[in-house]
C-alpha positions as CSV (number, residue, x, y, z in Angstrom):
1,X,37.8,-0.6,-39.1
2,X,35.7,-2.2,-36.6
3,X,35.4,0.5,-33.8
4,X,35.0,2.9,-36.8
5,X,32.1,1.1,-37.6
6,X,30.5,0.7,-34.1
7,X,31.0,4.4,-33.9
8,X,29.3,5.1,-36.8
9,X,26.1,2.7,-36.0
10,X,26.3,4.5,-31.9
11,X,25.9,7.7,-34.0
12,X,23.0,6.1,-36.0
13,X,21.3,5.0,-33.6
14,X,21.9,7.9,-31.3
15,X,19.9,10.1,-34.2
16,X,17.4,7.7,-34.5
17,X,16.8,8.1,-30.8
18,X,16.7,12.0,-30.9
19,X,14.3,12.2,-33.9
20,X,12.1,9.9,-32.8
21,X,12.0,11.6,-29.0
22,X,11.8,15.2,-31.0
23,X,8.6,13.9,-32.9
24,X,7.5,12.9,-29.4
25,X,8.0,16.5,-28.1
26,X,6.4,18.2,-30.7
27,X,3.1,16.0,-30.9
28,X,2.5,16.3,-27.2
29,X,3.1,19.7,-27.8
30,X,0.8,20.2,-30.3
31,X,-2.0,18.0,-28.7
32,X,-1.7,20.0,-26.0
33,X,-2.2,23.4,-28.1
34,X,-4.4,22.6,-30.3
35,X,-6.1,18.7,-29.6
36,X,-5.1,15.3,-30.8
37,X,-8.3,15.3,-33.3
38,X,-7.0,19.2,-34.9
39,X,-3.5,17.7,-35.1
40,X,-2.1,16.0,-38.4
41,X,1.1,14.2,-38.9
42,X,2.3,17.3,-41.5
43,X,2.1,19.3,-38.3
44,X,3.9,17.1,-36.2
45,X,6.9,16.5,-38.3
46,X,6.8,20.6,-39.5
47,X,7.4,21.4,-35.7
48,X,9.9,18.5,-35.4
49,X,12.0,19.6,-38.2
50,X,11.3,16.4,-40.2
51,X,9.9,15.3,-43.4
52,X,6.1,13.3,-43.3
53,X,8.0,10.4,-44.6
54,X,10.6,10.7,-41.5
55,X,7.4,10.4,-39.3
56,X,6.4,6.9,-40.9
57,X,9.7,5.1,-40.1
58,X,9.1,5.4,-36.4
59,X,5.4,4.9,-36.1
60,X,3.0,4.0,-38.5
61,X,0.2,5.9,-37.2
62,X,-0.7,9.1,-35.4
63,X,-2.3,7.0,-33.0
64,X,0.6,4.9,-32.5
65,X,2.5,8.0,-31.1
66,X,0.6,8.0,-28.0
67,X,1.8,4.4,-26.5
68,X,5.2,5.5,-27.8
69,X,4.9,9.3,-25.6
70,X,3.8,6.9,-22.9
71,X,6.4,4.5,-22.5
72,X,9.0,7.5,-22.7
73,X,7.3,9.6,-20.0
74,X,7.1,6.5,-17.8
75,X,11.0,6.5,-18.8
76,X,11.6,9.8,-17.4
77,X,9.3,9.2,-14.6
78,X,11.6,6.0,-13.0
79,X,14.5,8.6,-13.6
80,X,13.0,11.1,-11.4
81,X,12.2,9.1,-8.7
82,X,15.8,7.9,-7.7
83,X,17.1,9.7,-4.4
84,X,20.1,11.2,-6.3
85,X,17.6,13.2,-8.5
86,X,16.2,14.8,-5.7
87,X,13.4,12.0,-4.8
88,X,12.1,11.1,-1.2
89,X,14.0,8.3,0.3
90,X,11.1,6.8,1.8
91,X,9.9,4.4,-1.0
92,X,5.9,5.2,0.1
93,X,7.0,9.1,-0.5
94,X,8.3,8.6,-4.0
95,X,5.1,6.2,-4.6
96,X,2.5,8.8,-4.1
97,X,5.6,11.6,-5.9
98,X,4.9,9.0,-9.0
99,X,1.7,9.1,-9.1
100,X,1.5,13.0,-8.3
101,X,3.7,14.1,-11.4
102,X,1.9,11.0,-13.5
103,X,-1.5,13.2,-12.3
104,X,0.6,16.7,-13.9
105,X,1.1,15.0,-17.1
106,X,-0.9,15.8,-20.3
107,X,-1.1,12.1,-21.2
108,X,-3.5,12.4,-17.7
109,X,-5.6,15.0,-19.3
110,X,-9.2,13.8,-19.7
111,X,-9.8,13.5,-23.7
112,X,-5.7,12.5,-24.5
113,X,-6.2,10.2,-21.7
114,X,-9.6,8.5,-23.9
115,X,-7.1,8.5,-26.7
116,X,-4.7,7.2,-25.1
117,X,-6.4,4.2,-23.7
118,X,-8.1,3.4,-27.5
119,X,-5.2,4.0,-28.9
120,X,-3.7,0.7,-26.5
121,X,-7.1,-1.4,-27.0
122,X,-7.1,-1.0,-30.4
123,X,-3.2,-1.8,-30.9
124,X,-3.2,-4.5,-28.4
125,X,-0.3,-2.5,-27.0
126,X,-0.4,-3.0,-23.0
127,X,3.3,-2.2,-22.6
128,X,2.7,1.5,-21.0
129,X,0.4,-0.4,-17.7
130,X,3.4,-3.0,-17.5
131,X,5.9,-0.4,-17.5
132,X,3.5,1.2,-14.3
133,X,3.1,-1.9,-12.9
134,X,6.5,-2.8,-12.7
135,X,7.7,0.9,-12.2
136,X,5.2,0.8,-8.6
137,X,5.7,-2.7,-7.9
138,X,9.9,-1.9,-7.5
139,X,8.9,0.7,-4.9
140,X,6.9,-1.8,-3.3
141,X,9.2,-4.1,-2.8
142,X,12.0,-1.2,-1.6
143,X,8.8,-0.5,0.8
144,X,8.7,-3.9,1.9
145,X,12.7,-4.0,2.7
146,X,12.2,-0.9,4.7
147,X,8.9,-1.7,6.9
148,X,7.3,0.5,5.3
149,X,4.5,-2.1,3.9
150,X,4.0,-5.7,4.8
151,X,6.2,-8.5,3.3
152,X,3.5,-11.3,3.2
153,X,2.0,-9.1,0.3
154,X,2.7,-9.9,-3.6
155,X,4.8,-6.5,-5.0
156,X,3.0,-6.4,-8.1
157,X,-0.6,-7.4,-6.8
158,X,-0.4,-4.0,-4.4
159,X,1.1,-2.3,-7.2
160,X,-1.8,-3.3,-9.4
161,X,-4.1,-2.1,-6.7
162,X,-2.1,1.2,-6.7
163,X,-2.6,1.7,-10.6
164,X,-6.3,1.3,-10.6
165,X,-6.9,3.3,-7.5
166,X,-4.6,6.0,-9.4
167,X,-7.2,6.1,-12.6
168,X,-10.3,5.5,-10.7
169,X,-9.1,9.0,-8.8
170,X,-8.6,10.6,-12.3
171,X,-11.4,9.6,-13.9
172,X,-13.7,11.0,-11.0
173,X,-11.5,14.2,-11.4
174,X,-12.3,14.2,-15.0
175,X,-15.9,13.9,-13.6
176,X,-15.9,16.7,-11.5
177,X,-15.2,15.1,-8.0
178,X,-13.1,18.1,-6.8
179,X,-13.7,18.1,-2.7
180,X,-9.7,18.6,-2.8
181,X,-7.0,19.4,-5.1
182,X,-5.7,16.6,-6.6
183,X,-2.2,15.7,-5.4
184,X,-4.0,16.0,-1.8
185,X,-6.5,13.4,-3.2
186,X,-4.0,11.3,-4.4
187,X,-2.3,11.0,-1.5
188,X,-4.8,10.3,0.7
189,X,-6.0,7.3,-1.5
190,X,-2.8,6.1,-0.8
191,X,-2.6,6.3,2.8
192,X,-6.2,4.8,2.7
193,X,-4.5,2.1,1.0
194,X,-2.1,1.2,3.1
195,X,-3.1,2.2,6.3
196,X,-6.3,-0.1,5.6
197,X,-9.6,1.0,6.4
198,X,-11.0,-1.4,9.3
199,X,-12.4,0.7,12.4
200,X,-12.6,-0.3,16.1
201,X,-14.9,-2.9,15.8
202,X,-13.3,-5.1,13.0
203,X,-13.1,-8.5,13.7
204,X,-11.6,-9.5,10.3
């Protein structure tokens, strides 16, 4: 009776899972299309296949979709950039392949991005920039293991340092700073970054 029961709650919670990632799909979707402002819930659960109601029992706002999408693209992200997926093995390569495919995402497109951000401030949800941190600061440390960055540095300090170089490069993007395409950008911030930046004459 038991395992009948743990079945049934795996398949319960297994639904949940696929509802809630379905309404995910949809509004990112449909932000995408049309704009977060232009989109309503009704049109968000229509393309999920759900009622309005269905909608409320998995976040109680349209704005508190966003954090949600984040957390589960940031998910899919760590997923990516293991070596058996296909990913660099040099931790430094999948660092700046992180940040390149983070760059690619909607969630990165300037006025979702603005939402995306009030939509954190004003729910006191910082979970998504933990989960980067600590998503960056684990390829750090693999770095550090490897050589491939110093070992007297704190993992999450760099990867702190990483994260804000990251959306200071976006935001000038979304500026109009274009000398180079973007990924080429990126990755030259990060070699800047840990190559350092002293010339000849440095004394220190």
């Amino acid at each position: 009776m038991l395992v009948v029961m743990n079945r049934e709650l795996s398949r319960r919670e297994q639904k949940k899972t696929e509802t809630r990632q379905r309404l995910m799909r949809a509004a990112l979707h449909l932000f995408g299309e049309r704009g977060y402002d232009a989109t309503t819930v009704q049109d968000i659960t229509s393309a999920a296949g759900v009622s309005k109601g269905t909608f409320f029992n998995y976040f109680d706002t349209k704005e508190a979709i966003l954090p949600g999408i984040a957390a589960h693209r940031l998910e899919e992200l760590e997923t990516a950039l293991t070596p058996e997926r296909g990913a660099p093995s040099s931790p430094v390569a999948r660092i700046k392949l992180a940040l390149r495919l983070m760059a690619e995402d909607p969630l990165c497109e300037r006025h979702l991005a603005h939402q995306l951000a009030a939509a954190m401030m004003h729910r006191r949800d910082i979970g998504p920039h933990h989960a980067l941190r600590d998503l960056l600061s684990r390829q750090v440390r693999q770095a550090q293991e490897l050589g491939e960055i110093r070992s007297d540095l704190d993992p999450l300090y760099v990867a702190g340092v990483i994260r804000a170089l990251f959306f200071q490069r976006i935001h000038l993007w979304h500026q109009g700073q274009r000398p180079f395409p973007l990924p080429q950008l990126i990755d030259g911030s990060v070699d800047l970054l840990l190559e350092g930046a002293a010339g000849p004459r440095w004394t220190g």
